[in-house]
Coordinates of C-alpha atoms in Angstrom, one line a residue:
X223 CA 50.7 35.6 68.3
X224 CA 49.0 32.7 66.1
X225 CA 46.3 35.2 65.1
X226 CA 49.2 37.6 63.8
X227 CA 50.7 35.1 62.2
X228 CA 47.5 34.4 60.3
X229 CA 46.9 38.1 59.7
X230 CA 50.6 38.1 58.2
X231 CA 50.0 35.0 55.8
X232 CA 46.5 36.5 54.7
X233 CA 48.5 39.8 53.4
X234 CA 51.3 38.0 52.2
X235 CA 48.5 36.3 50.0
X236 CA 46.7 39.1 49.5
X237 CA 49.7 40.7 47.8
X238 CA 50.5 37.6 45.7
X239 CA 47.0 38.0 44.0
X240 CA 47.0 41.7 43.3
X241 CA 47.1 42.6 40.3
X242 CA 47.8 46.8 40.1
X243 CA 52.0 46.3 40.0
X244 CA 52.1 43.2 37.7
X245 CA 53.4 43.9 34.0
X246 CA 54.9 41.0 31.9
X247 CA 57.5 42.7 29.7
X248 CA 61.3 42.6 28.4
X249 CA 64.0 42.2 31.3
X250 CA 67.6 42.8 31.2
X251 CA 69.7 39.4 30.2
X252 CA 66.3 37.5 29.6
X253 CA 67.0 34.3 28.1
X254 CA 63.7 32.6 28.2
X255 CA 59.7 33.4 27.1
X256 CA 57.9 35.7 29.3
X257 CA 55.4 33.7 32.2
X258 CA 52.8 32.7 30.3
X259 CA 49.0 34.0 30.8
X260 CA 46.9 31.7 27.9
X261 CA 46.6 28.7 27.9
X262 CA 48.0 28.9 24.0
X263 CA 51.4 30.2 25.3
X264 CA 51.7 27.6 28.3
X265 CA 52.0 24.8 25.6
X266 CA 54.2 27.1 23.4
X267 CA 56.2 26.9 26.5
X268 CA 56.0 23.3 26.9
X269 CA 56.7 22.6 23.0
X270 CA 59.6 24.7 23.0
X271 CA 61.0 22.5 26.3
X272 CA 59.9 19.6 24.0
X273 CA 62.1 20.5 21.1
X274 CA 65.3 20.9 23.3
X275 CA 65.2 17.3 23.9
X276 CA 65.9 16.4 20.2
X277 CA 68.1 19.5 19.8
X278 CA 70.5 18.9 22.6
X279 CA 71.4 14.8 22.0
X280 CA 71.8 15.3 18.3
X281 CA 73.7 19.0 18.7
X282 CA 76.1 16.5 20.8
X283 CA 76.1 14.0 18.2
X284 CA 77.3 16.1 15.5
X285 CA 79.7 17.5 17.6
X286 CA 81.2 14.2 18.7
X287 CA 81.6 12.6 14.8
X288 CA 83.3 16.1 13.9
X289 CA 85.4 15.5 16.7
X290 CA 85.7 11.7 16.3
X291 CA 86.3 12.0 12.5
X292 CA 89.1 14.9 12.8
X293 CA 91.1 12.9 15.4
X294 CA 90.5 9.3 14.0
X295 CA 90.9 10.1 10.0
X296 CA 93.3 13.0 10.2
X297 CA 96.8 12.0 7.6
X298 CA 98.9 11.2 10.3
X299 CA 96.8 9.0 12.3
X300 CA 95.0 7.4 8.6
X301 CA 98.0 7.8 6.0
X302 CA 95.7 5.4 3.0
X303 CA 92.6 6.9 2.9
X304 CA 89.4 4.4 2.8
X305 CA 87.6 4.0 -0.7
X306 CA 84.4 3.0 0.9
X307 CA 81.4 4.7 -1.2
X308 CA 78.8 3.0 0.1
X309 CA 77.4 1.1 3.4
X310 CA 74.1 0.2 3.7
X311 CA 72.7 -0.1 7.1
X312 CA 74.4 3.3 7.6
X313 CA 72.1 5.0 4.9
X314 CA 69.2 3.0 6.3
X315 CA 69.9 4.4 9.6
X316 CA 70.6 8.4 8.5
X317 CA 67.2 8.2 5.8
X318 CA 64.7 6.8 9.1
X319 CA 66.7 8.2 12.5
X320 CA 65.6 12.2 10.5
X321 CA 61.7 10.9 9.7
X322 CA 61.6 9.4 13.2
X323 CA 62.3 12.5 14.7
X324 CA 60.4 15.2 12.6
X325 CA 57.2 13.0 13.2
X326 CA 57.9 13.1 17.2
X327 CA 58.2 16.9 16.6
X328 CA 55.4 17.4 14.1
X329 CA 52.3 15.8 15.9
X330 CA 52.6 18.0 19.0
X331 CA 53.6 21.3 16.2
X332 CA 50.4 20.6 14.3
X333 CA 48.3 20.1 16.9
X334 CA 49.5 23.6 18.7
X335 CA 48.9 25.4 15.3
X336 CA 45.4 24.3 15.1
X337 CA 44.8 25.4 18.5
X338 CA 46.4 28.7 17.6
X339 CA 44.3 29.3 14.6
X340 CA 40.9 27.7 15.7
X341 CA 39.5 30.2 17.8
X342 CA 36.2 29.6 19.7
X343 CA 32.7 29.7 17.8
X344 CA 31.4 32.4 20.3
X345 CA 34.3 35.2 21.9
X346 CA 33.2 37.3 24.6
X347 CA 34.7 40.3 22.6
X348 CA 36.0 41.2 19.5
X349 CA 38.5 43.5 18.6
X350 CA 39.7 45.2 15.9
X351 CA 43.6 45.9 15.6
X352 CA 44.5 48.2 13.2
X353 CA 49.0 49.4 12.1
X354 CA 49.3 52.5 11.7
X355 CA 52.6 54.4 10.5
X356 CA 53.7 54.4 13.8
X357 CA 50.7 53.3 16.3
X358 CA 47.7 51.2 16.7
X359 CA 44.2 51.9 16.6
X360 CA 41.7 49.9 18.4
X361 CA 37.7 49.5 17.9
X362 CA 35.8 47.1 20.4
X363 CA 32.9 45.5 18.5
X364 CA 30.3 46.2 21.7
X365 CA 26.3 47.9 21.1
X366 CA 25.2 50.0 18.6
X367 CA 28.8 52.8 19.0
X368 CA 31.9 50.7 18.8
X369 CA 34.6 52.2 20.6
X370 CA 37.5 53.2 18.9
X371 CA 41.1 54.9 19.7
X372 CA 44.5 55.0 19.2
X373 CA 47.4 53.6 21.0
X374 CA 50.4 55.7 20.8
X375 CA 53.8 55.3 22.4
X376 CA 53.8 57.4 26.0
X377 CA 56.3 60.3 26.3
X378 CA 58.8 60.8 29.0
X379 CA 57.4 64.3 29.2
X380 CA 53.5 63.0 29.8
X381 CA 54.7 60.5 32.3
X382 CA 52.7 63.2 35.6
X383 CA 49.9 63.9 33.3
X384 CA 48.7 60.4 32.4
X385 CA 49.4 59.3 35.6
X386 CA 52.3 57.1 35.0
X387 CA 55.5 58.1 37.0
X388 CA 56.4 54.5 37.9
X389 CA 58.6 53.2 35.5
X390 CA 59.0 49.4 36.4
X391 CA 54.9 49.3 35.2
X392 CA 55.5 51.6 32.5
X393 CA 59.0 51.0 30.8
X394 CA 60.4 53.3 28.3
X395 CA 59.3 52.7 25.2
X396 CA 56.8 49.8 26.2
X397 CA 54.3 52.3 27.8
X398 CA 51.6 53.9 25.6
X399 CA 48.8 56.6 26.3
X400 CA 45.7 54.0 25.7
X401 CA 45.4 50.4 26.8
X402 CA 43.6 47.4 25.5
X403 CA 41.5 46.7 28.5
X404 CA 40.4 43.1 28.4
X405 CA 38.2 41.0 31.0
X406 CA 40.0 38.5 32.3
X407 CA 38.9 34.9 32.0
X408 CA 37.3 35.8 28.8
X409 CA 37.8 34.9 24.7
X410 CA 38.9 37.7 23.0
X411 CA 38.8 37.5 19.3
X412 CA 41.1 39.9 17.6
X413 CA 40.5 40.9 14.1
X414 CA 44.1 42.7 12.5
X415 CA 44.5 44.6 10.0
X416 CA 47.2 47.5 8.5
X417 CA 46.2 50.8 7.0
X418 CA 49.5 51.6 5.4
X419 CA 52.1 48.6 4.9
X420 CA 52.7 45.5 6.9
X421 CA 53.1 45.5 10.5
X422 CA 53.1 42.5 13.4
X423 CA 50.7 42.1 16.0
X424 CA 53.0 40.3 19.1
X425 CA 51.8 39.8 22.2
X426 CA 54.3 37.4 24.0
X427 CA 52.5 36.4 26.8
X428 CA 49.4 35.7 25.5
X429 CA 51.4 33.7 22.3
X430 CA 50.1 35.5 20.1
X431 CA 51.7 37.0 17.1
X432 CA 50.3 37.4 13.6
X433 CA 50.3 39.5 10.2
X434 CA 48.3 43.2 9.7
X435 CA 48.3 43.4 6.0
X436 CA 47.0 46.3 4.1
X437 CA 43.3 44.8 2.4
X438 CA 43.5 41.9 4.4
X439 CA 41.7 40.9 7.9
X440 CA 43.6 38.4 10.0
X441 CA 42.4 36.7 13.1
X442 CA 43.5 35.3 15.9
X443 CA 42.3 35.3 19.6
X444 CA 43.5 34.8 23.1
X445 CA 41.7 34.0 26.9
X446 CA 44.3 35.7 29.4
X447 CA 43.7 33.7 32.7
X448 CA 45.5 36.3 35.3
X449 CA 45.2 39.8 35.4
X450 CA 48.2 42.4 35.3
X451 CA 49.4 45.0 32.2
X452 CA 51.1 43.2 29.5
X453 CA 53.6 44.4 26.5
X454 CA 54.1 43.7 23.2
X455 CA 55.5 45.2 19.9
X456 CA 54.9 45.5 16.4
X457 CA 57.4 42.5 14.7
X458 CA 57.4 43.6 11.0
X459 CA 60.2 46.1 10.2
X460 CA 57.5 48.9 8.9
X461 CA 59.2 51.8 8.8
X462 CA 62.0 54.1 10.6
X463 CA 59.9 54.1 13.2
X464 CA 59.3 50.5 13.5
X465 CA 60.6 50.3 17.4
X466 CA 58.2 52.7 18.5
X467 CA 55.3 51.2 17.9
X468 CA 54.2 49.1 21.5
X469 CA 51.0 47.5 22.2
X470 CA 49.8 47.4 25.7
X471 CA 47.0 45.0 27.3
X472 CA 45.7 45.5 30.5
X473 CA 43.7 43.1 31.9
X474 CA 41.2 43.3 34.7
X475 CA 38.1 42.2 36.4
X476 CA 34.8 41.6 34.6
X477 CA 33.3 44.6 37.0
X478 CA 36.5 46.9 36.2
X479 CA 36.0 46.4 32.5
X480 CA 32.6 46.7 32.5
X481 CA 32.6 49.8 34.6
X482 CA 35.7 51.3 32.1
X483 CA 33.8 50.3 29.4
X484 CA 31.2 53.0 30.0
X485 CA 33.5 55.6 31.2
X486 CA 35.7 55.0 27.9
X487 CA 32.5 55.7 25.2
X488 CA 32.6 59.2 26.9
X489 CA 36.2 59.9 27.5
X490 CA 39.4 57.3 27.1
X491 CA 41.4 59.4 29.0
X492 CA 39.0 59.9 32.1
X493 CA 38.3 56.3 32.1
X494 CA 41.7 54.8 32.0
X495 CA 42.7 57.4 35.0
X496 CA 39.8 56.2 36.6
X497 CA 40.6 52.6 36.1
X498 CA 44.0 53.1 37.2
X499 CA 43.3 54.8 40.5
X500 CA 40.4 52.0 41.4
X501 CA 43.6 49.3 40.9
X502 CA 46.2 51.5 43.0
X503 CA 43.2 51.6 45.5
X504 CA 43.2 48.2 45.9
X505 CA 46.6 47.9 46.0
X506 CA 46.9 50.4 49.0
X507 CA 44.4 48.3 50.6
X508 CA 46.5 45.2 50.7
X509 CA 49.5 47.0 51.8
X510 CA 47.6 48.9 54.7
X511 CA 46.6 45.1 55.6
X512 CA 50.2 43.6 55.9
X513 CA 51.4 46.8 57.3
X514 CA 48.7 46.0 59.8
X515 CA 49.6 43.0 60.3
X516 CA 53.0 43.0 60.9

């Protein structure tokens, strides 16, 4: 009995760590950031919880001098109105309560904008990230060939042939044909750019969002420190069709990405169907363990 219950607890973790079925994306009714993978978005996180700190006493403030000065000075309760113009100590108070606050909230907002825009000397990998009237191409700086393709939104009707029938991993209009594969644990410097007019690069997870300007290279970078298939979207109205323009990151092991790597300077296509059936084969491993188990 103790050794089952061991075998049980091993697949229970086992299943907590895969990584084929996780995708951080939209949900219905969310009301709060995605779970963060970077370390950049986890104090994003943390800054925004900061904020609501100063938001939520003085929003209550406000709220209770309208409320006080409605009731306390309206005609009937205040018939000879006050001809008081000035009171010191109050402007004293209103002039340094504001700069008080704002250099609370600025110290920790200037020192998560230089972490966003100081990426690391040496990346792992760069990549180039290039807006397109409506889709993404991609060119991994790696040897002597860089690899390039585009990323275009999946449709319903190739669901079968690309291999991706399950819609909780691939969402409507989230999904695309190509993935960004990334190692995991590694720095990724991204390099953005548009060849027609202005579009976004957003990738909420990571916290990560900047600019692709026509003639201009951008930069920014991310380390993503689980693995799992991650959405974004272009967030620069570019067009009519601005909303179907998705960007998709999957992120994987150093031997997976290393292995698709090779596969993908032959043939994307082949080598993201081949990545995808070595991850559900891992993930038919675990459950085949806890089935086992139990």
């Amino acid at each position: 009995m103790r050794n089952k219950a061991y075998a049980v607890l091993a697949s229970i973790a086992c299943l907590l760590f895969a990584t084929n079925a996780f995708a951080d994306k939209p949900v219905a009714w969310q009301t709060t950031f995605q779970p963060a993978a970077t370390g950049i978005m986890e104090e994003i996180t943390w800054f925004e919880q900061y904020t609501l700190w100063f938001i939520i006493p003085i929003t209550l403030f406000v709220l209770a001098l309208l409320i006080w000065i409605v009731v306390r000075f309206r005609e009937k309760a205040n018939p000879v109105p006050s001809r008081t113009s000035h009171n010191t100590m109050i402007e004293i108070a209103w002039t340094l309560g504001p700069v008080i606050i704002l250099l609370f909230l600025a110290i920790p907002s200037f020192q998560l904008l230089t972490a966003q825009l100081t990426p690391p000397a040496n990346p792992d990998l760069t990549l180039k990230a290039t807006g397109n009237q409506w889709y993404w191409s991609y060119e991994y700086e790696v040897g002597e060939s860089p690899l390039t393709f585009d990323s275009l939104m999946m449709k319903e009707e190739d669901r079968a042939s690309l291999g991706k029938e399950d819609k909780a991993e691939y969402p409507r209009l989230l999904a695309v044909d190509n993935e960004v594969v990334v190692p995991v644990g590694k720095t990724v410097r991204v390099l953005v750019t548009a060849a027609d007019v202005i579009h976004a690069f957003a990738m909420p997870a990571f916290g990560v969002k900047i600019d692709a300007v026509p003639g201009r290279l951008n930069e920014t970078w991310f380390k993503a420190d689980r693995e799992g298939l991650y959405y974004g979207q272009c967030s620069e109205l570019c067009g009519k069709d601005h909303a179907y323009m998705p960007i998709a990151i999957r992120v994987v092991s150093e031997d997976k990405y290393n292995t698709w790597l090779a596969a993908a300077a032959t043939n994307i296509g082949d080598a993201n169907k081949a990545l995808m059936a070595s991850i559900d084969g891992a993930a038919k491993t675990v459950d085949v363990a806890a089935n086992a188990a139990q």
